[in-house]
Amino acid sequence: ETGVTQSPTHLIKTRGQQVTLRCSSQSGHNTVSWYQQALGQGPQFIFQYYREEENGRGNFPPRFSGLQFPNYSSELNVNALELDDSALYLCASSLTGTASAFGSGTRLTVV
Amino acid sequence: AQSVTQLDSQVPVFEEAPVELRCNYSSSVSVYLFWYVQYPNQGLQLLLKYLSGSTLVKGINGFEAEFNKSQTSFHLRKPSVHISDTAEYFCAVTLSGYALNFGKGTSLLVTP
């Protein structure tokens, strides 16, 4: 059974650029959630996808968007990057709604 | 909206001593509660969860937690810690069943 895998592990972008982060769900899981974890803070819910549709969203602006593909893998896209977007981005998958398996995250630094 | 307060940002403890990490939540309706552990440079691992039923929940690695509705608490305990338990611990709550609200975390430092 493969766990949740995320790529890349680290990324440096310039303010104003766009970024795409990728996530492969754990085998058998059909739901993907994305979280943002700023340094020294707990993760914050961005959104969740189920069967390729967004079915829940946290308090994040529209420049944060996502996709889920038929194989249940997912992408997180962030446009017009700001310095405050620097964080660890965590992907989690589950068979039911609540995240049960987390990836190791993508560390995004915006300069 | 539901929220979580982790009362201690850091908890130092000696190896083989017991430990309790405190978590209080606020919600006017029934919630689901979770504890996760995060080792350095890694993602989160689910330790245990309370959905319903018995208020004493047993998890992995010898951890357990007790749901106390009257005190709105969900404290995490382990009777004897190991060096390898050194990590960040997060309490989380959800009302919806999918969007987790996390606390700010408690750093557990176990020393010999």
Tab-separated table of N, CA, C and O in Angstrom, chain B residues 2-110:
chain	number	residue	atom	x	y	z
B	2	GLN	N	-16.163	26.028	15.313
B	2	GLN	CA	-15.412	25.285	16.328
B	2	GLN	C	-13.953	25.695	16.295
B	2	GLN	O	-13.420	26.064	15.248
B	3	SER	N	-13.284	25.634	17.456
B	3	SER	CA	-11.861	25.958	17.532
B	3	SER	C	-11.208	25.100	18.594
B	3	SER	O	-11.884	24.478	19.422
B	4	VAL	N	-9.889	25.082	18.561
B	4	VAL	CA	-9.103	24.256	19.461
B	4	VAL	C	-8.032	25.102	20.113
B	4	VAL	O	-7.393	25.921	19.456
B	5	THR	N	-7.834	24.917	21.410
B	5	THR	CA	-6.758	25.578	22.128
B	5	THR	C	-5.854	24.527	22.756
B	5	THR	O	-6.314	23.694	23.540
B	6	GLN	N	-4.602	24.554	22.383
B	6	GLN	CA	-3.621	23.687	23.024
B	6	GLN	C	-2.910	24.539	24.057
B	6	GLN	O	-2.261	25.529	23.722
B	7	LEU	N	-3.055	24.150	25.298
B	7	LEU	CA	-2.706	25.026	26.402
B	7	LEU	C	-1.206	25.170	26.632
B	7	LEU	O	-0.783	26.126	27.279
B	8	ASP	N	-0.430	24.255	26.131
B	8	ASP	CA	1.015	24.301	26.347
B	8	ASP	C	1.731	24.309	25.008
B	8	ASP	O	1.504	23.426	24.189
B	9	SER	N	2.591	25.272	24.778
B	9	SER	CA	3.338	25.305	23.523
B	9	SER	C	4.523	24.337	23.566
B	9	SER	O	4.901	23.780	22.538
B	10	GLN	N	5.084	24.150	24.756
B	10	GLN	CA	6.207	23.228	24.910
B	10	GLN	C	6.025	22.415	26.195
B	10	GLN	O	5.629	22.962	27.226
B	11	VAL	N	6.351	21.129	26.120
B	11	VAL	CA	6.296	20.262	27.298
B	11	VAL	C	7.588	19.456	27.351
B	11	VAL	O	7.803	18.555	26.533
B	12	PRO	N	8.479	19.796	28.291
B	12	PRO	CA	9.690	18.989	28.492
B	12	PRO	C	9.408	17.890	29.501
B	12	PRO	O	8.727	18.119	30.507
B	13	VAL	N	9.921	16.690	29.231
B	13	VAL	CA	9.681	15.570	30.132
B	13	VAL	C	10.849	14.602	30.050
B	13	VAL	O	11.504	14.497	29.004
B	14	PHE	N	11.122	13.928	31.156
B	14	PHE	CA	12.193	12.943	31.152
B	14	PHE	C	11.698	11.607	30.598
B	14	PHE	O	10.523	11.255	30.731
B	15	GLU	N	12.617	10.896	29.999
B	15	GLU	CA	12.306	9.566	29.459
B	15	GLU	C	11.714	8.676	30.549
B	15	GLU	O	12.130	8.724	31.710
B	16	GLU	N	10.701	7.900	30.167
B	16	GLU	CA	9.979	6.957	31.018
B	16	GLU	C	9.014	7.639	31.994
B	16	GLU	O	8.316	6.949	32.738
B	17	ALA	N	8.932	8.942	31.972
B	17	ALA	CA	7.941	9.656	32.790
B	17	ALA	C	6.618	9.703	32.052
B	17	ALA	O	6.581	9.579	30.826
B	18	PRO	N	5.509	9.908	32.782
B	18	PRO	CA	4.218	10.076	32.112
B	18	PRO	C	4.085	11.496	31.563
B	18	PRO	O	4.766	12.416	32.023
B	19	VAL	N	3.200	11.653	30.590
B	19	VAL	CA	2.986	12.971	30.007
B	19	VAL	C	1.514	13.158	29.670
B	19	VAL	O	0.799	12.198	29.358
B	20	GLU	N	1.074	14.400	29.783
B	20	GLU	CA	-0.275	14.787	29.352
B	20	GLU	C	-0.171	16.062	28.533
B	20	GLU	O	0.415	17.048	28.977
B	21	LEU	N	-0.714	16.021	27.339
B	21	LEU	CA	-0.783	17.197	26.481
B	21	LEU	C	-2.234	17.637	26.449
B	21	LEU	O	-3.121	16.860	26.105
B	22	ARG	N	-2.450	18.916	26.770
B	22	ARG	CA	-3.810	19.386	26.975
B	22	ARG	C	-4.413	20.027	25.735
B	22	ARG	O	-3.731	20.738	24.990
B	23	CYS	N	-5.689	19.767	25.562
B	23	CYS	CA	-6.425	20.310	24.422
B	23	CYS	C	-7.843	20.624	24.869
B	23	CYS	O	-8.532	19.763	25.424
B	24	ASN	N	-8.265	21.856	24.618
B	24	ASN	CA	-9.652	22.249	24.856
B	24	ASN	C	-10.271	22.717	23.545
B	24	ASN	O	-9.591	23.318	22.716
B	25	TYR	N	-11.530	22.436	23.390
B	25	TYR	CA	-12.209	22.848	22.169
B	25	TYR	C	-13.427	23.689	22.519
B	25	TYR	O	-13.932	23.642	23.649
B	26	SER	N	-13.876	24.452	21.549
B	26	SER	CA	-15.091	25.229	21.729
B	26	SER	C	-16.036	24.915	20.589
B	26	SER	O	-15.665	25.015	19.420
B	27	SER	N	-17.215	24.479	20.968
B	27	SER	CA	-18.253	24.202	19.980
B	27	SER	C	-19.562	24.022	20.720
B	27	SER	O	-19.583	23.443	21.806
B	28	SER	N	-20.622	24.493	20.115
B	28	SER	CA	-21.936	24.369	20.744
B	28	SER	C	-22.644	23.088	20.331
B	28	SER	O	-23.697	22.760	20.863
B	29	VAL	N	-22.047	22.365	19.398
B	29	VAL	CA	-22.651	21.109	18.939
B	29	VAL	C	-21.608	20.003	19.002
B	29	VAL	O	-20.434	20.242	19.275
B	30	SER	N	-22.057	18.804	18.713
B	30	SER	CA	-21.147	17.655	18.772
B	30	SER	C	-20.065	17.768	17.708
B	30	SER	O	-20.317	18.224	16.590
B	31	VAL	N	-18.871	17.375	18.084
B	31	VAL	CA	-17.744	17.449	17.168
B	31	VAL	C	-16.989	16.125	17.154
B	31	VAL	O	-17.232	15.246	17.978
B	32	TYR	N	-16.095	16.010	16.196
B	32	TYR	CA	-15.163	14.896	16.144
B	32	TYR	C	-13.790	15.456	16.517
B	32	TYR	O	-13.423	16.554	16.087
B	33	LEU	N	-13.019	14.702	17.278
B	33	LEU	CA	-11.737	15.186	17.782
B	33	LEU	C	-10.609	14.247	17.404
B	33	LEU	O	-10.798	13.025	17.360
B	34	PHE	N	-9.448	14.828	17.164
B	34	PHE	CA	-8.299	14.069	16.671
B	34	PHE	C	-7.013	14.554	17.345
B	34	PHE	O	-6.910	15.715	17.750
B	35	TRP	N	-6.045	13.659	17.404
B	35	TRP	CA	-4.671	14.013	17.727
B	35	TRP	C	-3.766	13.482	16.616
B	35	TRP	O	-3.883	12.325	16.199
B	36	TYR	N	-2.873	14.393	16.164
B	36	TYR	CA	-1.881	14.027	15.158
B	36	TYR	C	-0.490	14.298	15.713
B	36	TYR	O	-0.298	15.187	16.554
B	37	VAL	N	0.495	13.567	15.194
B	37	VAL	CA	1.889	13.809	15.542
B	37	VAL	C	2.654	14.169	14.277
B	37	VAL	O	2.373	13.626	13.200
B	38	GLN	N	3.588	15.097	14.424
B	38	GLN	CA	4.424	15.504	13.289
B	38	GLN	C	5.880	15.449	13.709
B	38	GLN	O	6.317	16.225	14.568
B	39	TYR	N	6.627	14.541	13.098
B	39	TYR	CA	8.057	14.458	13.339
B	39	TYR	C	8.762	15.465	12.431
B	39	TYR	O	8.210	15.875	11.409
B	40	PRO	N	9.968	15.891	12.777
B	40	PRO	CA	10.663	16.922	11.993
B	40	PRO	C	10.710	16.591	10.501
B	40	PRO	O	11.012	15.460	10.119
B	41	ASN	N	10.367	17.580	9.718
B	41	ASN	CA	10.419	17.486	8.259
B	41	ASN	C	9.526	16.384	7.694
B	41	ASN	O	9.822	15.812	6.640
B	42	GLN	N	8.453	16.097	8.395
B	42	GLN	CA	7.512	15.093	7.916
B	42	GLN	C	6.083	15.641	7.969
B	42	GLN	O	5.828	16.701	8.540
B	43	GLY	N	5.180	14.886	7.372
B	43	GLY	CA	3.768	15.238	7.445
B	43	GLY	C	3.164	14.787	8.758
B	43	GLY	O	3.867	14.411	9.693
B	44	LEU	N	1.845	14.816	8.820
B	44	LEU	CA	1.133	14.459	10.044
B	44	LEU	C	0.739	12.980	10.037
B	44	LEU	O	0.366	12.438	8.992
B	45	GLN	N	0.791	12.397	11.209
B	45	GLN	CA	0.368	11.007	11.363
B	45	GLN	C	-0.751	10.967	12.400
B	45	GLN	O	-0.618	11.533	13.486
B	46	LEU	N	-1.829	10.303	12.074
B	46	LEU	CA	-2.962	10.224	12.981
B	46	LEU	C	-2.626	9.307	14.162
B	46	LEU	O	-2.250	8.149	13.975
B	47	LEU	N	-2.759	9.861	15.389
B	47	LEU	CA	-2.530	9.064	16.601
B	47	LEU	C	-3.814	8.374	17.045
B	47	LEU	O	-3.808	7.191	17.374
B	48	LEU	N	-4.895	9.139	17.105
B	48	LEU	CA	-6.173	8.610	17.543
B	48	LEU	C	-7.273	9.597	17.224
B	48	LEU	O	-6.996	10.754	16.894
B	49	LYS	N	-8.513	9.120	17.332
B	49	LYS	CA	-9.656	9.978	17.057
B	49	LYS	C	-10.847	9.578	17.909
B	49	LYS	O	-11.001	8.400	18.264
B	50	TYR	N	-11.673	10.577	18.214
B	50	TYR	CA	-12.928	10.340	18.893
B	50	TYR	C	-14.057	10.748	17.965
B	50	TYR	O	-14.145	11.906	17.544
B	51	LEU	N	-14.911	9.783	17.659
B	51	LEU	CA	-16.079	10.064	16.822
B	51	LEU	C	-17.356	9.960	17.638
B	51	LEU	O	-18.264	10.795	17.523
B	52	SER	N	-17.449	8.915	18.461
B	52	SER	CA	-18.601	8.709	19.329
B	52	SER	C	-18.288	7.513	20.221
B	52	SER	O	-17.234	6.882	20.078
B	53	GLY	N	-19.192	7.201	21.147
B	53	GLY	CA	-19.019	6.009	21.958
B	53	GLY	C	-18.144	6.241	23.175
B	53	GLY	O	-18.216	7.292	23.814
B	54	SER	N	-17.303	5.275	23.497
B	54	SER	CA	-16.467	5.334	24.683
B	54	SER	C	-15.624	6.601	24.701
B	54	SER	O	-15.019	6.975	23.696
B	55	THR	N	-15.579	7.238	25.866
B	55	THR	CA	-14.856	8.509	25.960
B	55	THR	C	-13.349	8.310	26.072
B	55	THR	O	-12.600	9.258	25.907
B	56	LEU	N	-12.903	7.110	26.363
B	56	LEU	CA	-11.474	6.812	26.423
B	56	LEU	C	-11.070	6.169	25.100
B	56	LEU	O	-11.550	5.092	24.745
B	57	VAL	N	-10.175	6.835	24.416
B	57	VAL	CA	-9.775	6.392	23.090
B	57	VAL	C	-8.318	5.975	23.127
B	57	VAL	O	-7.467	6.730	23.602
B	58	LYS	N	-8.036	4.808	22.631
B	58	LYS	CA	-6.651	4.334	22.570
B	58	LYS	C	-6.132	4.472	21.143
B	58	LYS	O	-6.857	4.204	20.172
B	59	GLY	N	-4.875	4.911	21.045
B	59	GLY	CA	-4.287	5.108	19.733
B	59	GLY	C	-3.013	4.324	19.549
B	59	GLY	O	-2.746	3.375	20.266
B	60	ILE	N	-2.222	4.770	18.588
B	60	ILE	CA	-0.973	4.077	18.303
B	60	ILE	C	0.131	4.542	19.239
B	60	ILE	O	-0.001	5.575	19.906
B	61	ASN	N	1.204	3.764	19.283
B	61	ASN	CA	2.400	4.129	20.055
B	61	ASN	C	2.132	4.308	21.551
B	61	ASN	O	2.866	5.029	22.224
B	62	GLY	N	1.098	3.665	22.072
B	62	GLY	CA	0.820	3.720	23.500
B	62	GLY	C	0.085	4.961	23.986
B	62	GLY	O	-0.087	5.156	25.189
B	63	PHE	N	-0.334	5.812	23.077
B	63	PHE	CA	-1.067	7.024	23.460
B	63	PHE	C	-2.557	6.730	23.648
B	63	PHE	O	-3.110	5.837	23.017
B	64	GLU	N	-3.185	7.521	24.514
B	64	GLU	CA	-4.626	7.476	24.699
B	64	GLU	C	-5.119	8.876	25.007
B	64	GLU	O	-4.339	9.756	25.401
B	65	ALA	N	-6.410	9.094	24.818
B	65	ALA	CA	-7.002	10.398	25.103
B	65	ALA	C	-8.393	10.183	25.665
B	65	ALA	O	-9.060	9.195	25.353
B	66	GLU	N	-8.810	11.145	26.474
B	66	GLU	CA	-10.132	11.057	27.080
B	66	GLU	C	-10.971	12.253	26.682
B	66	GLU	O	-10.568	13.413	26.888
B	67	PHE	N	-12.124	11.978	26.125
B	67	PHE	CA	-13.072	13.017	25.749
B	67	PHE	C	-13.902	13.376	26.966
B	67	PHE	O	-14.530	12.519	27.585
B	68	ASN	N	-13.904	14.664	27.319
B	68	ASN	CA	-14.691	15.138	28.455
B	68	ASN	C	-15.608	16.246	27.961
B	68	ASN	O	-15.171	17.384	27.757
B	69	LYS	N	-16.864	15.901	27.778
B	69	LYS	CA	-17.805	16.853	27.181
B	69	LYS	C	-18.078	18.029	28.112
B	69	LYS	O	-18.175	19.180	27.677
B	70	SER	N	-18.188	17.778	29.404
B	70	SER	CA	-18.509	18.853	30.344
B	70	SER	C	-17.387	19.876	30.450
B	70	SER	O	-17.625	21.061	30.652
B	71	GLN	N	-16.150	19.404	30.286
B	71	GLN	CA	-15.011	20.315	30.344
B	71	GLN	C	-14.503	20.687	28.955
B	71	GLN	O	-13.507	21.402	28.843
B	72	THR	N	-15.171	20.217	27.954
B	72	THR	CA	-14.787	20.438	26.543
B	72	THR	C	-13.292	20.226	26.351
B	72	THR	O	-12.572	21.090	25.822
B	73	SER	N	-12.830	19.066	26.802
B	73	SER	CA	-11.402	18.770	26.694
B	73	SER	C	-11.176	17.428	26.016
B	73	SER	O	-12.058	16.557	25.985
B	74	PHE	N	-9.985	17.274	25.495
B	74	PHE	CA	-9.582	16.014	24.831
B	74	PHE	C	-8.072	15.896	25.039
B	74	PHE	O	-7.281	16.066	24.117
B	75	HIS	N	-7.671	15.624	26.256
B	75	HIS	CA	-6.251	15.585	26.606
B	75	HIS	C	-5.610	14.267	26.180
B	75	HIS	O	-6.205	13.197	26.329
B	76	LEU	N	-4.385	14.366	25.732
B	76	LEU	CA	-3.610	13.208	25.264
B	76	LEU	C	-2.654	12.770	26.368
B	76	LEU	O	-1.994	13.614	26.990
B	77	ARG	N	-2.558	11.463	26.579
B	77	ARG	CA	-1.710	10.951	27.657
B	77	ARG	C	-0.884	9.756	27.187
B	77	ARG	O	-1.279	9.024	26.265
B	78	LYS	N	0.272	9.607	27.855
B	78	LYS	CA	1.063	8.401	27.661
B	78	LYS	C	1.739	8.101	29.000
B	78	LYS	O	2.328	9.000	29.602
B	79	PRO	N	1.636	6.876	29.489
B	79	PRO	CA	2.146	6.576	30.823
B	79	PRO	C	3.665	6.594	30.944
B	79	PRO	O	4.192	6.828	32.026
B	80	SER	N	4.358	6.353	29.821
B	80	SER	CA	5.823	6.299	29.880
B	80	SER	C	6.362	6.669	28.503
B	80	SER	O	6.168	5.936	27.535
B	81	VAL	N	7.030	7.810	28.407
B	81	VAL	CA	7.470	8.293	27.090
B	81	VAL	C	8.875	7.814	26.767
B	81	VAL	O	9.674	7.498	27.655
B	82	HIS	N	9.152	7.786	25.466
B	82	HIS	CA	10.471	7.416	24.967
B	82	HIS	C	11.081	8.615	24.244
B	82	HIS	O	10.363	9.535	23.832
B	83	ILE	N	12.379	8.565	24.070
B	83	ILE	CA	13.071	9.621	23.328
B	83	ILE	C	12.431	9.818	21.961
B	83	ILE	O	12.285	10.952	21.480
B	84	SER	N	12.028	8.724	21.354
B	84	SER	CA	11.447	8.768	20.003
B	84	SER	C	10.081	9.456	19.951
B	84	SER	O	9.567	9.718	18.867
B	85	ASP	N	9.501	9.758	21.095
B	85	ASP	CA	8.223	10.487	21.114
B	85	ASP	C	8.410	11.986	20.941
B	85	ASP	O	7.427	12.732	20.827
B	86	THR	N	9.653	12.443	20.933
B	86	THR	CA	9.930	13.857	20.711
B	86	THR	C	9.394	14.271	19.345
B	86	THR	O	9.796	13.727	18.315
B	87	ALA	N	8.461	15.213	19.351
B	87	ALA	CA	7.783	15.618	18.117
B	87	ALA	C	6.810	16.753	18.437
B	87	ALA	O	6.676	17.165	19.583
B	88	GLU	N	6.137	17.224	17.402
B	88	GLU	CA	5.081	18.218	17.559
B	88	GLU	C	3.751	17.484	17.533
B	88	GLU	O	3.531	16.616	16.673
B	89	TYR	N	2.869	17.841	18.456
B	89	TYR	CA	1.575	17.169	18.568
B	89	TYR	C	0.452	18.182	18.343
B	89	TYR	O	0.465	19.258	18.931
B	90	PHE	N	-0.479	17.807	17.483
B	90	PHE	CA	-1.573	18.703	17.138
B	90	PHE	C	-2.914	18.068	17.490
B	90	PHE	O	-3.188	16.925	17.127
B	91	CYS	N	-3.742	18.872	18.154
B	91	CYS	CA	-5.120	18.510	18.409
B	91	CYS	C	-5.968	19.157	17.315
B	91	CYS	O	-5.670	20.272	16.875
B	92	ALA	N	-6.996	18.460	16.861
B	92	ALA	CA	-7.838	19.001	15.796
B	92	ALA	C	-9.293	18.640	16.032
B	92	ALA	O	-9.604	17.607	16.637
B	93	VAL	N	-10.166	19.486	15.535
B	93	VAL	CA	-11.602	19.276	15.684
B	93	VAL	C	-12.285	19.509	14.348
B	93	VAL	O	-11.824	20.320	13.532
B	94	THR	N	-13.330	18.775	14.103
B	94	THR	CA	-14.139	19.032	12.931
B	94	THR	C	-15.611	18.855	13.255
B	94	THR	O	-15.980	17.941	13.987
B	95	LEU	N	-16.387	19.752	12.711
B	95	LEU	CA	-17.839	19.660	12.825
B	95	LEU	C	-18.416	19.057	11.565
B	95	LEU	O	-19.365	18.287	11.597
B	96	SER	N	-17.775	19.389	10.463
B	96	SER	CA	-18.295	18.983	9.161
B	96	SER	C	-17.968	17.542	8.814
B	96	SER	O	-18.620	16.935	7.980
B	97	GLY	N	-16.924	17.020	9.435
B	97	GLY	CA	-16.478	15.677	9.097
B	97	GLY	C	-15.370	15.672	8.080
B	97	GLY	O	-14.827	14.626	7.766
B	98	TYR	N	-15.008	16.867	7.547
B	98	TYR	CA	-13.882	16.849	6.613
B	98	TYR	C	-12.870	17.963	6.880
B	98	TYR	O	-11.680	17.734	6.873
B	99	ALA	N	-13.299	19.186	7.123
B	99	ALA	CA	-12.358	20.284	7.334
B	99	ALA	C	-11.885	20.284	8.781
B	99	ALA	O	-12.649	20.573	9.696
B	100	LEU	N	-10.607	19.961	8.971
B	100	LEU	CA	-10.055	19.921	10.318
B	100	LEU	C	-9.585	21.309	10.744
B	100	LEU	O	-8.894	21.986	9.980
B	101	ASN	N	-9.938	21.695	11.976
B	101	ASN	CA	-9.383	22.906	12.581
B	101	ASN	C	-8.337	22.475	13.595
B	101	ASN	O	-8.659	21.799	14.572
B	102	PHE	N	-7.103	22.871	13.350
B	102	PHE	CA	-5.993	22.446	14.191
B	102	PHE	C	-5.659	23.490	15.245
B	102	PHE	O	-5.829	24.702	15.031
B	103	GLY	N	-5.124	23.004	16.375
B	103	GLY	CA	-4.513	23.903	17.329
B	103	GLY	C	-3.126	24.296	16.852
B	103	GLY	O	-2.663	23.844	15.802
B	104	LYS	N	-2.452	25.122	17.645
B	104	LYS	CA	-1.139	25.609	17.238
B	104	LYS	C	-0.022	24.618	17.518
B	104	LYS	O	1.113	24.840	17.116
B	105	GLY	N	-0.363	23.537	18.200
B	105	GLY	CA	0.617	22.487	18.426
B	105	GLY	C	1.304	22.580	19.774
B	105	GLY	O	1.408	23.650	20.376
B	106	THR	N	1.745	21.418	20.248
B	106	THR	CA	2.544	21.317	21.471
B	106	THR	C	3.809	20.560	21.136
B	106	THR	O	3.742	19.446	20.599
B	107	SER	N	4.929	21.166	21.453
B	107	SER	CA	6.218	20.531	21.193
B	107	SER	C	6.599	19.693	22.411
B	107	SER	O	6.821	20.228	23.497
B	108	LEU	N	6.663	18.383	22.215
B	108	LEU	CA	7.059	17.471	23.293
B	108	LEU	C	8.542	17.157	23.144
B	108	LEU	O	8.980	16.685	22.099
B	109	LEU	N	9.290	17.456	24.187
B	109	LEU	CA	10.733	17.195	24.177
B	109	LEU	C	11.045	16.198	25.287
B	109	LEU	O	10.886	16.505	26.462
B	110	VAL	N	11.481	15.016	24.902
B	110	VAL	CA	11.816	13.965	25.856
B	110	VAL	C	13.329	13.877	25.975
B	110	VAL	O	14.026	13.705	24.975
